[in-house]
PDB file of C-alpha atoms and ligand atoms in Angstrom:
ATOM      1  CA  MET A 355       0.122   0.250  -0.243  1.00  0.00           C
ATOM      2  CA  ASN A 356       1.043   3.812  -0.910  1.00  0.00           C
ATOM      3  CA  PRO A 357       2.357   4.710   3.338  1.00  0.00           C
ATOM      4  CA  MET A 358       1.138   8.149   2.774  1.00  0.00           C
ATOM      5  CA  GLU A 359      -3.426   7.056   2.418  1.00  0.00           C
ATOM      6  CA  PRO A 360      -5.059   7.686   5.369  1.00  0.00           C
ATOM      7  CA  ILE A 361      -5.486   4.560   8.486  1.00  0.00           C
ATOM      8  CA  LEU A 362      -8.933   4.811   9.919  1.00  0.00           C
ATOM      9  CA  HIS A 363      -9.049   2.764  13.381  1.00  0.00           C
ATOM     10  CA  HIS A 364     -12.111   2.474  14.132  1.00  0.00           C
ATOM     11  CA  TYR A 365     -14.809  -0.381  14.559  1.00  0.00           C
ATOM     12  CA  ASP A 366     -18.026  -0.365  12.092  1.00  0.00           C
ATOM     13  CA  GLY A 367     -20.600  -0.112  14.891  1.00  0.00           C
ATOM     14  CA  SER A 368     -18.308   3.543  16.318  1.00  0.00           C
ATOM     15  CA  PRO A 369     -20.535   6.888  15.027  1.00  0.00           C
ATOM     16  CA  PHE A 370     -17.568   8.884  16.048  1.00  0.00           C
ATOM     17  CA  SER A 371     -16.399   6.943  13.126  1.00  0.00           C
ATOM     18  CA  GLU A 372     -19.324   6.955  10.930  1.00  0.00           C
ATOM     19  CA  LYS A 373     -18.561  10.822  10.421  1.00  0.00           C
ATOM     20  CA  VAL A 374     -15.101   9.922   8.823  1.00  0.00           C
ATOM     21  CA  ARG A 375     -16.003   7.383   6.914  1.00  0.00           C
ATOM     22  CA  VAL A 376     -19.110   9.690   4.672  1.00  0.00           C
ATOM     23  CA  ALA A 377     -16.277  12.304   5.203  1.00  0.00           C
ATOM     24  CA  MET A 378     -13.706   9.561   3.004  1.00  0.00           C
ATOM     25  CA  GLY A 379     -17.049   9.531   1.047  1.00  0.00           C
ATOM     26  CA  ILE A 380     -17.896  13.107   0.085  1.00  0.00           C
ATOM     27  CA  LYS A 381     -13.737  13.579  -0.804  1.00  0.00           C
ATOM     28  CA  GLY A 382     -13.777  10.044  -2.652  1.00  0.00           C
ATOM     29  CA  ILE A 383     -10.725   8.492  -0.658  1.00  0.00           C
ATOM     30  CA  ARG A 384      -8.826   5.135  -0.883  1.00  0.00           C
ATOM     31  CA  TRP A 385      -8.335   5.413   3.299  1.00  0.00           C
ATOM     32  CA  HIS A 386      -7.452   1.174   4.709  1.00  0.00           C
ATOM     33  CA  SER A 387      -8.944  -0.239   8.452  1.00  0.00           C
ATOM     34  CA  VAL A 388      -8.417  -1.519  11.069  1.00  0.00           C
ATOM     35  CA  LEU A 389     -11.194  -3.158  13.250  1.00  0.00           C
ATOM     36  CA  ILE A 390     -10.306  -2.559  16.753  1.00  0.00           C
ATOM     37  CA  PRO A 391     -12.036  -3.376  19.774  1.00  0.00           C
ATOM     38  CA  ASN A 392     -14.729  -1.628  21.431  1.00  0.00           C
ATOM     39  CA  MET A 393     -13.765  -1.845  24.459  1.00  0.00           C
ATOM     40  CA  MET A 394     -10.201  -1.655  26.485  1.00  0.00           C
ATOM     41  CA  PRO A 395      -7.655  -3.573  26.268  1.00  0.00           C
ATOM     42  CA  LYS A 396      -6.107  -2.785  22.616  1.00  0.00           C
ATOM     43  CA  PRO A 397      -2.788  -3.997  23.337  1.00  0.00           C
ATOM     44  CA  ASP A 398      -2.353  -3.150  18.950  1.00  0.00           C
ATOM     45  CA  TYR A 399      -3.454   0.819  18.777  1.00  0.00           C
ATOM     46  CA  LEU A 400      -2.372   2.107  23.112  1.00  0.00           C
ATOM     47  CA  PRO A 401       0.851   2.064  20.977  1.00  0.00           C
ATOM     48  CA  LEU A 402       0.326   4.873  18.584  1.00  0.00           C
ATOM     49  CA  THR A 403      -1.869   7.240  20.548  1.00  0.00           C
ATOM     50  CA  GLY A 404       1.174   6.948  23.305  1.00  0.00           C
ATOM     51  CA  GLY A 405      -2.210   6.235  25.349  1.00  0.00           C
ATOM     52  CA  TYR A 406      -5.581   7.381  23.750  1.00  0.00           C
ATOM     53  CA  ARG A 407      -8.127   4.734  24.486  1.00  0.00           C
ATOM     54  CA  ARG A 408     -10.881   6.661  22.456  1.00  0.00           C
ATOM     55  CA  THR A 409     -12.630   5.273  18.516  1.00  0.00           C
ATOM     56  CA  PRO A 410     -11.237   6.753  16.137  1.00  0.00           C
ATOM     57  CA  SER A 411      -8.083   7.736  14.995  1.00  0.00           C
ATOM     58  CA  MET A 412      -6.165   8.332  11.658  1.00  0.00           C
ATOM     59  CA  GLN A 413      -3.083   7.821  11.119  1.00  0.00           C
ATOM     60  CA  ILE A 414      -1.105   8.323   8.222  1.00  0.00           C
ATOM     61  CA  GLY A 415       2.836   7.059   8.341  1.00  0.00           C
ATOM     62  CA  ALA A 416       4.177   7.293  11.876  1.00  0.00           C
ATOM     63  CA  GLU A 417       1.463  10.359  12.529  1.00  0.00           C
ATOM     64  CA  VAL A 418      -1.808  10.379  14.235  1.00  0.00           C
ATOM     65  CA  TRP A 419      -5.036  12.119  15.250  1.00  0.00           C
ATOM     66  CA  CYS A 420      -6.935  11.856  17.387  1.00  0.00           C
ATOM     67  CA  ASP A 421     -10.782  12.663  17.629  1.00  0.00           C
ATOM     68  CA  SER A 422     -13.488  12.456  14.344  1.00  0.00           C
ATOM     69  CA  ALA A 423     -12.991  16.576  14.645  1.00  0.00           C
ATOM     70  CA  MET A 424      -9.137  16.682  14.331  1.00  0.00           C
ATOM     71  CA  ILE A 425      -9.868  13.983  11.669  1.00  0.00           C
ATOM     72  CA  LEU A 426     -12.053  15.766   9.815  1.00  0.00           C
ATOM     73  CA  ARG A 427      -9.574  18.403   9.940  1.00  0.00           C
ATOM     74  CA  GLU A 428      -6.494  17.585   8.513  1.00  0.00           C
ATOM     75  CA  LEU A 429      -8.722  15.398   5.625  1.00  0.00           C
ATOM     76  CA  GLU A 430     -10.307  18.789   4.848  1.00  0.00           C
ATOM     77  CA  ARG A 431      -6.199  19.999   4.924  1.00  0.00           C
ATOM     78  CA  ARG A 432      -4.824  17.007   2.665  1.00  0.00           C
ATOM     79  CA  PHE A 433      -7.495  16.424   0.412  1.00  0.00           C
ATOM     80  CA  PRO A 434      -9.105  20.191  -0.192  1.00  0.00           C
ATOM     81  CA  GLN A 435     -11.371  18.908  -2.648  1.00  0.00           C
ATOM     82  CA  PRO A 436     -14.157  18.439  -2.176  1.00  0.00           C
ATOM     83  CA  THR A 437     -14.355  20.548  -0.104  1.00  0.00           C
ATOM     84  CA  LEU A 438     -16.069  20.327   3.848  1.00  0.00           C
ATOM     85  CA  TYR A 439     -17.099  23.702   4.149  1.00  0.00           C
ATOM     86  CA  PRO A 440     -19.418  24.064   1.434  1.00  0.00           C
ATOM     87  CA  GLY A 441     -22.155  27.771   1.732  1.00  0.00           C
ATOM     88  CA  GLY A 442     -19.530  29.434   2.893  1.00  0.00           C
ATOM     89  CA  ILE A 443     -19.635  28.224   6.499  1.00  0.00           C
ATOM     90  CA  ASP A 444     -16.116  27.127   8.558  1.00  0.00           C
ATOM     91  CA  GLY A 445     -15.387  27.982  11.754  1.00  0.00           C
ATOM     92  CA  LEU A 446     -19.385  27.784  12.295  1.00  0.00           C
ATOM     93  CA  ALA A 447     -19.662  24.381  10.920  1.00  0.00           C
ATOM     94  CA  ASP A 448     -16.600  23.146  13.532  1.00  0.00           C
ATOM     95  CA  ALA A 449     -18.793  24.762  16.450  1.00  0.00           C
ATOM     96  CA  LEU A 450     -21.839  22.765  15.708  1.00  0.00           C
ATOM     97  CA  GLY A 451     -19.758  19.684  16.212  1.00  0.00           C
ATOM     98  CA  PHE A 452     -19.749  20.996  19.771  1.00  0.00           C
ATOM     99  CA  TRP A 453     -23.732  20.416  19.647  1.00  0.00           C
ATOM    100  CA  ALA A 454     -23.417  17.525  18.035  1.00  0.00           C
ATOM    101  CA  ASP A 455     -21.301  15.857  19.865  1.00  0.00           C
ATOM    102  CA  ARG A 456     -21.907  16.543  23.494  1.00  0.00           C
ATOM    103  CA  SER A 457     -25.397  17.921  23.743  1.00  0.00           C
ATOM    104  CA  PHE A 458     -27.072  15.932  20.915  1.00  0.00           C
ATOM    105  CA  PHE A 459     -24.540  12.958  21.278  1.00  0.00           C
ATOM    106  CA  MET A 460     -25.048  12.245  24.942  1.00  0.00           C
ATOM    107  CA  VAL A 461     -28.945  12.344  24.864  1.00  0.00           C
ATOM    108  CA  ALA A 462     -28.478   9.623  21.970  1.00  0.00           C
ATOM    109  CA  VAL A 463     -26.529   8.045  24.822  1.00  0.00           C
ATOM    110  CA  GLN A 464     -29.114   7.225  27.771  1.00  0.00           C
ATOM    111  CA  LEU A 465     -31.647   7.051  25.328  1.00  0.00           C
ATOM    112  CA  ILE A 466     -30.299   4.423  23.034  1.00  0.00           C
ATOM    113  CA  PHE A 467     -28.413   2.563  26.651  1.00  0.00           C
ATOM    114  CA  GLY A 468     -32.409   3.081  27.800  1.00  0.00           C
ATOM    115  CA  SER A 469     -33.262   0.916  25.742  1.00  0.00           C
ATOM    116  CA  ILE A 470     -31.320  -1.920  24.932  1.00  0.00           C
ATOM    117  CA  GLY A 471     -29.558  -1.173  28.027  1.00  0.00           C
ATOM    118  CA  HIS A 472     -30.893  -4.785  29.904  1.00  0.00           C
ATOM    119  CA  ALA A 473     -28.916  -6.637  26.188  1.00  0.00           C
ATOM    120  CA  VAL A 474     -25.704  -4.744  26.397  1.00  0.00           C
ATOM    121  CA  SER A 475     -22.858  -6.997  28.469  1.00  0.00           C
ATOM    122  CA  GLN A 476     -21.781  -7.158  31.929  1.00  0.00           C
ATOM    123  CA  ALA A 477     -17.936  -6.600  30.238  1.00  0.00           C
ATOM    124  CA  PHE A 478     -19.406  -3.484  28.170  1.00  0.00           C
ATOM    125  CA  ILE A 479     -20.670  -1.594  30.834  1.00  0.00           C
ATOM    126  CA  ASP A 480     -18.215  -2.089  33.270  1.00  0.00           C
ATOM    127  CA  ASP A 481     -15.082  -0.355  30.194  1.00  0.00           C
ATOM    128  CA  ARG A 482     -17.741   2.710  30.193  1.00  0.00           C
ATOM    129  CA  ALA A 483     -17.978   3.692  33.424  1.00  0.00           C
ATOM    130  CA  GLN A 484     -14.159   3.319  33.910  1.00  0.00           C
ATOM    131  CA  MET A 485     -13.900   5.402  30.789  1.00  0.00           C
ATOM    132  CA  SER A 486     -16.247   7.888  32.079  1.00  0.00           C
ATOM    133  CA  GLY A 487     -15.193   8.102  35.522  1.00  0.00           C
ATOM    134  CA  THR A 488     -19.388   6.939  36.845  1.00  0.00           C
ATOM    135  CA  ARG A 489     -21.595   4.259  37.109  1.00  0.00           C
ATOM    136  CA  PHE A 490     -22.968   3.757  33.453  1.00  0.00           C
ATOM    137  CA  ASP A 491     -26.534   3.189  35.057  1.00  0.00           C
ATOM    138  CA  VAL A 492     -28.575   1.639  32.377  1.00  0.00           C
ATOM    139  CA  ALA A 493     -31.953   1.101  35.515  1.00  0.00           C
ATOM    140  CA  ARG A 494     -31.284   5.046  35.644  1.00  0.00           C
ATOM    141  CA  MET A 495     -30.885   5.253  31.906  1.00  0.00           C
ATOM    142  CA  ARG A 496     -33.794   3.276  30.957  1.00  0.00           C
ATOM    143  CA  ALA A 497     -36.164   5.575  33.954  1.00  0.00           C
ATOM    144  CA  ALA A 498     -35.370   8.561  32.239  1.00  0.00           C
ATOM    145  CA  VAL A 499     -36.762   7.001  27.627  1.00  0.00           C
ATOM    146  CA  PRO A 500     -39.383   8.989  27.885  1.00  0.00           C
ATOM    147  CA  VAL A 501     -37.679  12.583  29.001  1.00  0.00           C
ATOM    148  CA  MET A 502     -34.730  11.181  26.253  1.00  0.00           C
ATOM    149  CA  ARG A 503     -37.180  10.676  23.944  1.00  0.00           C
ATOM    150  CA  GLU A 504     -38.827  14.143  23.802  1.00  0.00           C
ATOM    151  CA  GLN A 505     -34.946  15.783  24.290  1.00  0.00           C
ATOM    152  CA  TYR A 506     -33.986  13.799  20.850  1.00  0.00           C
ATOM    153  CA  ARG A 507     -37.209  14.589  19.621  1.00  0.00           C
ATOM    154  CA  ALA A 508     -36.028  18.644  20.206  1.00  0.00           C
ATOM    155  CA  HIS A 509     -32.807  18.260  18.766  1.00  0.00           C
ATOM    156  CA  LEU A 510     -33.680  16.276  15.571  1.00  0.00           C
ATOM    157  CA  ASP A 511     -36.888  19.139  15.321  1.00  0.00           C
ATOM    158  CA  PHE A 512     -33.721  22.069  14.676  1.00  0.00           C
ATOM    159  CA  LEU A 513     -32.293  19.667  11.372  1.00  0.00           C
ATOM    160  CA  ASP A 514     -35.484  19.577  10.383  1.00  0.00           C
ATOM    161  CA  ARG A 515     -36.202  22.973  10.421  1.00  0.00           C
ATOM    162  CA  GLN A 516     -32.693  23.235   8.046  1.00  0.00           C
ATOM    163  CA  LEU A 517     -33.699  21.165   5.231  1.00  0.00           C
ATOM    164  CA  ARG A 518     -37.855  23.146   5.334  1.00  0.00           C
ATOM    165  CA  ASP A 519     -36.847  24.743   2.215  1.00  0.00           C
ATOM    166  CA  GLY A 520     -36.461  21.788   0.758  1.00  0.00           C
ATOM    167  CA  ARG A 521     -31.869  21.917   0.755  1.00  0.00           C
ATOM    168  CA  PRO A 522     -30.748  18.468  -0.069  1.00  0.00           C
ATOM    169  CA  PHE A 523     -28.614  18.926   2.810  1.00  0.00           C
ATOM    170  CA  LEU A 524     -27.939  21.053   5.548  1.00  0.00           C
ATOM    171  CA  ALA A 525     -25.933  23.555   4.594  1.00  0.00           C
ATOM    172  CA  GLY A 526     -27.130  24.227   1.141  1.00  0.00           C
ATOM    173  CA  SER A 527     -26.774  21.309  -1.805  1.00  0.00           C
ATOM    174  CA  ALA A 528     -23.946  20.168  -1.740  1.00  0.00           C
ATOM    175  CA  PRO A 529     -22.484  18.031   2.113  1.00  0.00           C
ATOM    176  CA  GLY A 530     -20.323  18.401   4.376  1.00  0.00           C
ATOM    177  CA  MET A 531     -18.754  18.934   8.432  1.00  0.00           C
ATOM    178  CA  LEU A 532     -22.524  20.654   8.299  1.00  0.00           C
ATOM    179  CA  ASP A 533     -23.906  17.080   8.256  1.00  0.00           C
ATOM    180  CA  LEU A 534     -21.077  15.527   8.992  1.00  0.00           C
ATOM    181  CA  HIS A 535     -21.767  16.724  13.298  1.00  0.00           C
ATOM    182  CA  PRO A 536     -24.884  15.438  13.701  1.00  0.00           C
ATOM    183  CA  TRP A 537     -25.439  12.673  10.641  1.00  0.00           C
ATOM    184  CA  HIS A 538     -23.419  10.192  13.460  1.00  0.00           C
ATOM    185  CA  VAL A 539     -26.730  10.821  16.068  1.00  0.00           C
ATOM    186  CA  VAL A 540     -28.988  10.104  13.119  1.00  0.00           C
ATOM    187  CA  TRP A 541     -26.906   7.033  12.109  1.00  0.00           C
ATOM    188  CA  PHE A 542     -26.162   5.312  15.895  1.00  0.00           C
ATOM    189  CA  LEU A 543     -30.334   5.499  17.015  1.00  0.00           C
ATOM    190  CA  ARG A 544     -30.900   3.744  13.345  1.00  0.00           C
ATOM    191  CA  GLN A 545     -28.076   1.624  13.367  1.00  0.00           C
ATOM    192  CA  VAL A 546     -28.700  -0.285  17.335  1.00  0.00           C
ATOM    193  CA  CYS A 547     -32.550   1.155  18.395  1.00  0.00           C
ATOM    194  CA  PRO A 548     -34.793  -0.051  15.694  1.00  0.00           C
ATOM    195  CA  ASP A 549     -37.304   0.052  19.199  1.00  0.00           C
ATOM    196  CA  GLU A 550     -36.702   3.947  19.090  1.00  0.00           C
ATOM    197  CA  ALA A 551     -36.099   4.631  15.436  1.00  0.00           C
ATOM    198  CA  GLY A 552     -39.638   5.976  15.121  1.00  0.00           C
ATOM    199  CA  LEU A 553     -38.990   9.527  16.182  1.00  0.00           C
ATOM    200  CA  LEU A 554     -36.868   9.575  13.022  1.00  0.00           C
ATOM    201  CA  ASP A 555     -39.549   7.969  10.505  1.00  0.00           C
ATOM    202  CA  ARG A 556     -41.846  10.917  12.775  1.00  0.00           C
ATOM    203  CA  PHE A 557     -39.554  13.175  10.180  1.00  0.00           C
ATOM    204  CA  PRO A 558     -39.696  12.854   6.219  1.00  0.00           C
ATOM    205  CA  ARG A 559     -37.818  15.046   5.666  1.00  0.00           C
ATOM    206  CA  ILE A 560     -34.968  13.755   7.816  1.00  0.00           C
ATOM    207  CA  THR A 561     -35.315  10.535   6.973  1.00  0.00           C
ATOM    208  CA  ALA A 562     -35.120  11.767   2.764  1.00  0.00           C
ATOM    209  CA  TRP A 563     -31.293  13.511   4.563  1.00  0.00           C
ATOM    210  CA  GLU A 564     -30.353  10.296   5.643  1.00  0.00           C
ATOM    211  CA  ALA A 565     -30.777   8.186   2.548  1.00  0.00           C
ATOM    212  CA  ARG A 566     -28.772  10.721   0.718  1.00  0.00           C
ATOM    213  CA  MET A 567     -26.004  10.782   3.308  1.00  0.00           C
ATOM    214  CA  THR A 568     -26.173   6.967   3.310  1.00  0.00           C
ATOM    215  CA  ALA A 569     -26.008   7.086  -1.686  1.00  0.00           C
ATOM    216  CA  ILE A 570     -22.347   9.336   0.102  1.00  0.00           C
ATOM    217  CA  GLY A 571     -21.448   6.028   0.553  1.00  0.00           C
ATOM    218  CA  GLN A 572     -17.894   5.508   2.317  1.00  0.00           C
ATOM    219  CA  GLY A 573     -15.153   5.812  -0.418  1.00  0.00           C
ATOM    220  CA  GLU A 574     -12.420   3.423  -1.345  1.00  0.00           C
ATOM    221  CA  ARG A 575     -12.321   1.200   1.838  1.00  0.00           C
ATOM    222  CA  PHE A 576      -9.786  -1.721   2.193  1.00  0.00           C
ATOM    223  CA  GLU A 577      -9.180  -3.680   4.660  1.00  0.00           C
ATOM    224  CA  LEU A 578      -5.840  -3.928   6.334  1.00  0.00           C
ATOM    225  CA  GLY A 579      -4.394  -6.156   9.553  1.00  0.00           C
ATOM    226  CA  ALA A 580      -3.394  -3.948  13.299  1.00  0.00           C
ATOM    227  CA  ARG A 581      -0.059  -5.336  13.362  1.00  0.00           C
ATOM    228  CA  GLU A 582       0.558  -4.143   9.841  1.00  0.00           C
ATOM    229  CA  ALA A 583      -0.412  -0.609  10.907  1.00  0.00           C
ATOM    230  CA  LEU A 584       2.380  -0.393  13.620  1.00  0.00           C
ATOM    231  CA  ASP A 585       4.853  -2.067  11.118  1.00  0.00           C
ATOM    232  CA  LEU A 586       3.572   0.783   8.853  1.00  0.00           C
ATOM    233  CA  ALA A 587       4.067   2.869  11.771  1.00  0.00           C
ATOM    234  CA  ALA A 588       7.669   2.009  12.992  1.00  0.00           C
ATOM    235  CA  ALA A 589       9.176   2.137   9.165  1.00  0.00           C
ATOM    236  CA  GLN A 590       8.022   6.104   8.462  1.00  0.00           C
ATOM    237  CA  THR A 591       9.244   9.370  10.241  1.00  0.00           C
ATOM    238  CA  PRO A 592       6.940  12.020  11.305  1.00  0.00           C
ATOM    239  CA  GLU A 593       7.179  14.329   8.390  1.00  0.00           C
ATOM    240  CA  THR A 594       5.325  16.767  11.394  1.00  0.00           C
ATOM    241  CA  LEU A 595       7.937  20.226  11.627  1.00  0.00           C
ATOM    242  CA  PRO A 596       8.127  21.954  14.739  1.00  0.00           C
ATOM    243  CA  ALA A 597       5.559  25.346  15.121  1.00  0.00           C
ATOM    244  CA  GLY A 598       5.351  27.585  17.726  1.00  0.00           C
ATOM    245  CA  ASP A 599       2.595  30.283  18.205  1.00  0.00           C
ATOM    246  CA  PRO A 600       3.249  33.524  19.815  1.00  0.00           C
ATOM    247  CA  ASP A 601      -0.503  34.252  20.421  1.00  0.00           C
ATOM    248  CA  GLU A 602      -0.029  30.736  22.817  1.00  0.00           C
ATOM    249  CA  PRO A 603      -2.344  32.570  26.299  1.00  0.00           C
ATOM    250  CA  ASN A 604      -0.067  30.130  28.540  1.00  0.00           C
ATOM    251  CA  GLY A 605       3.175  30.095  26.918  1.00  0.00           C
ATOM    252  CA  LEU A 606       3.639  26.555  25.824  1.00  0.00           C
ATOM    253  CA  ARG A 607       6.101  26.300  23.708  1.00  0.00           C
ATOM    254  CA  PRO A 608       7.944  23.195  21.016  1.00  0.00           C
ATOM    255  CA  GLY A 609      10.112  21.181  23.216  1.00  0.00           C
ATOM    256  CA  MET A 610       8.191  22.145  26.014  1.00  0.00           C
ATOM    257  CA  LYS A 611       7.090  17.695  28.073  1.00  0.00           C
ATOM    258  CA  VAL A 612       3.464  18.679  28.405  1.00  0.00           C
ATOM    259  CA  GLU A 613       0.590  15.874  28.618  1.00  0.00           C
ATOM    260  CA  VAL A 614      -2.622  15.974  26.806  1.00  0.00           C
ATOM    261  CA  ALA A 615      -6.617  14.271  27.916  1.00  0.00           C
ATOM    262  CA  PRO A 616     -10.047  14.994  26.870  1.00  0.00           C
ATOM    263  CA  ASP A 617     -11.633  17.014  28.997  1.00  0.00           C
ATOM    264  CA  ASP A 618     -14.711  15.125  28.913  1.00  0.00           C
ATOM    265  CA  TYR A 619     -14.675  11.161  29.309  1.00  0.00           C
ATOM    266  CA  GLY A 620     -11.939   7.970  28.246  1.00  0.00           C
ATOM    267  CA  ARG A 621      -9.359  11.358  30.582  1.00  0.00           C
ATOM    268  CA  ASP A 622      -5.929   9.173  29.754  1.00  0.00           C
ATOM    269  CA  LEU A 623      -3.280  10.714  29.914  1.00  0.00           C
ATOM    270  CA  VAL A 624      -0.779  11.307  26.709  1.00  0.00           C
ATOM    271  CA  ALA A 625       3.077  12.842  27.560  1.00  0.00           C
ATOM    272  CA  GLY A 626       4.803  13.754  25.120  1.00  0.00           C
ATOM    273  CA  GLU A 627       7.591  17.100  23.137  1.00  0.00           C
ATOM    274  CA  LEU A 628       5.454  19.319  21.772  1.00  0.00           C
ATOM    275  CA  LEU A 629       6.005  20.075  18.072  1.00  0.00           C
ATOM    276  CA  LEU A 630       3.480  22.082  17.318  1.00  0.00           C
ATOM    277  CA  ILE A 631       0.171  23.655  19.157  1.00  0.00           C
ATOM    278  CA  SER A 632      -2.526  26.834  17.371  1.00  0.00           C
ATOM    279  CA  ALA A 633      -5.204  27.775  18.391  1.00  0.00           C
ATOM    280  CA  ASP A 634      -7.257  24.579  17.321  1.00  0.00           C
ATOM    281  CA  GLU A 635      -3.945  21.502  17.553  1.00  0.00           C
ATOM    282  CA  ILE A 636      -1.657  20.412  19.603  1.00  0.00           C
ATOM    283  CA  ALA A 637       0.505  17.485  17.929  1.00  0.00           C
ATOM    284  CA  LEU A 638       3.182  15.790  20.427  1.00  0.00           C
ATOM    285  CA  LEU A 639       6.483  13.812  19.713  1.00  0.00           C
ATOM    286  CA  ARG A 640       6.313  10.477  21.588  1.00  0.00           C
ATOM    287  CA  ARG A 641       9.366   7.985  21.279  1.00  0.00           C
ATOM    288  CA  ASP A 642       7.882   4.321  21.349  1.00  0.00           C
ATOM    289  CA  ALA A 643      10.318   1.469  21.974  1.00  0.00           C
ATOM    290  CA  ALA A 644       8.832  -0.695  19.224  1.00  0.00           C
ATOM    291  CA  LEU A 645       7.526   2.433  16.212  1.00  0.00           C
ATOM    292  CA  GLY A 646      10.516   4.713  17.243  1.00  0.00           C
ATOM    293  CA  GLU A 647       9.180   8.099  16.988  1.00  0.00           C
ATOM    294  CA  VAL A 648       5.589   8.934  16.538  1.00  0.00           C
ATOM    295  CA  VAL A 649       3.837  12.075  16.141  1.00  0.00           C
ATOM    296  CA  VAL A 650      -0.187  12.606  17.596  1.00  0.00           C
ATOM    297  CA  HIS A 651      -2.103  15.324  16.897  1.00  0.00           C
ATOM    298  CA  PHE A 652      -5.282  16.304  19.169  1.00  0.00           C
ATOM    299  CA  PRO A 653      -7.902  19.327  19.383  1.00  0.00           C
ATOM    300  CA  ARG A 654      -7.165  22.139  21.633  1.00  0.00           C
ATOM    301  CA  ALA A 655     -10.773  22.561  21.667  1.00  0.00           C
ATOM    302  CA  GLY A 656     -12.371  19.610  24.490  1.00  0.00           C
ATOM    303  CA  TYR A 657      -9.015  18.790  24.979  1.00  0.00           C
ATOM    304  CA  ILE A 658      -6.381  20.249  28.180  1.00  0.00           C
ATOM    305  CA  VAL A 659      -2.868  21.016  27.894  1.00  0.00           C
ATOM    306  CA  LEU A 660      -1.142  20.268  31.645  1.00  0.00           C
ATOM    307  CA  PRO A 661       3.211  21.196  31.468  1.00  0.00           C
ATOM    308  CA  ARG A 662       5.032  18.566  32.884  1.00  0.00           C
TER     309      ARG A 662
HETATM  310  N1  LIG B 792     -14.332  13.408  20.790  1.00  0.00           N
HETATM  311  C1  LIG B 792     -14.680  12.331  20.301  1.00  0.00           C
HETATM  312  C2  LIG B 792     -15.286  11.347  21.019  1.00  0.00           C
HETATM  313  C3  LIG B 792     -15.278   9.435  20.402  1.00  0.00           C
HETATM  314  C4  LIG B 792     -15.979   8.269  21.079  1.00  0.00           C
HETATM  315  O1  LIG B 792     -16.757   8.400  21.822  1.00  0.00           O
HETATM  316  N2  LIG B 792     -16.010   7.702  21.404  1.00  0.00           N
HETATM  317  C5  LIG B 792     -16.687   6.322  21.139  1.00  0.00           C
HETATM  318  C6  LIG B 792     -17.028   4.885  20.204  1.00  0.00           C
HETATM  319  S1  LIG B 792     -17.440   6.005  19.523  1.00  0.00           S
HETATM  320  C7  LIG B 792     -14.781   5.964  22.684  1.00  0.00           C
HETATM  321  O2  LIG B 792     -14.115   5.785  22.161  1.00  0.00           O
HETATM  322  N3  LIG B 792     -15.852   4.712  22.409  1.00  0.00           N
HETATM  323  C8  LIG B 792     -14.984   3.500  23.657  1.00  0.00           C
HETATM  324  C9  LIG B 792     -14.366   3.070  22.787  1.00  0.00           C
HETATM  325  O3  LIG B 792     -14.965   3.010  21.651  1.00  0.00           O
HETATM  326  O4  LIG B 792     -13.840   2.377  22.975  1.00  0.00           O
HETATM  327  C10 LIG B 792     -14.865  12.092  18.186  1.00  0.00           C
HETATM  328  O5  LIG B 792     -14.345  12.674  18.652  1.00  0.00           O
HETATM  329  O6  LIG B 792     -13.212  11.301  18.616  1.00  0.00           O
END
């Protein structure tokens, strides 16, 4: 394979990965799929990320981009056409990701696991409790289903109103970031919770949009083994060059030893040497015993950086 082609570390049932798969489809990208476990342990994954456990991440050579928001921006940088920002919506489209990933998605999680939680394995429940640092309380979510049903519908109504003038996609005639962000929340309910999917069917404009999003496909996907992806990282050298930011509010700069972690859940710290920093990205240089030098990229919004 061409070592510069993206490798997505994901699993098919992962909603945040679905955002990225459809972005591959919009851009018609050739990519490689490494299927990772949907819970810990992830022995072939953590050496790449340095401890970040969440799904998905994208690898190109000896570099890894964590978080769907970071991955989508990197795809846009490398494969600019067609753009993920049609209709002149740039920063606001990314801001919408915060609404979709945190508010709308969390409503969906409670609705879905309240509805299907009894069928989920104890190992999964224990893993998600560990990841969130709090109980994964299926009984409580079950009790909250009526409330969450109303909440989910209220969020769906935001999308429906955007589609009311007959536009095929949320920003207009072409699909992009504005669609990808809420898409995974709609897709998640449709995929795993048939008992509640009737909520979607009450919105014909949304079901028509679902059909258009599904028709986009995933680009050209090729399966790859986890060991092969690790070998590839070991054989390559990272390409990102050091870059500082004079406006960095707390003086963070290349060369500093830092740790980075999400501020919401799955807060495992990734340690490394700060390589690149800006308002929307931080990249760490790590030295892994088996892989050698690996650069790991994170978004800034929603991630904390701690000097060591
Ligand atoms: N903000 C992150 C959230 C990622 C996330 O929550 N992913 C879920 C799967 S869709 C996850 O990591 N679950 C636990 C796991 O896969 O181990 C992103 O946009 O990528």
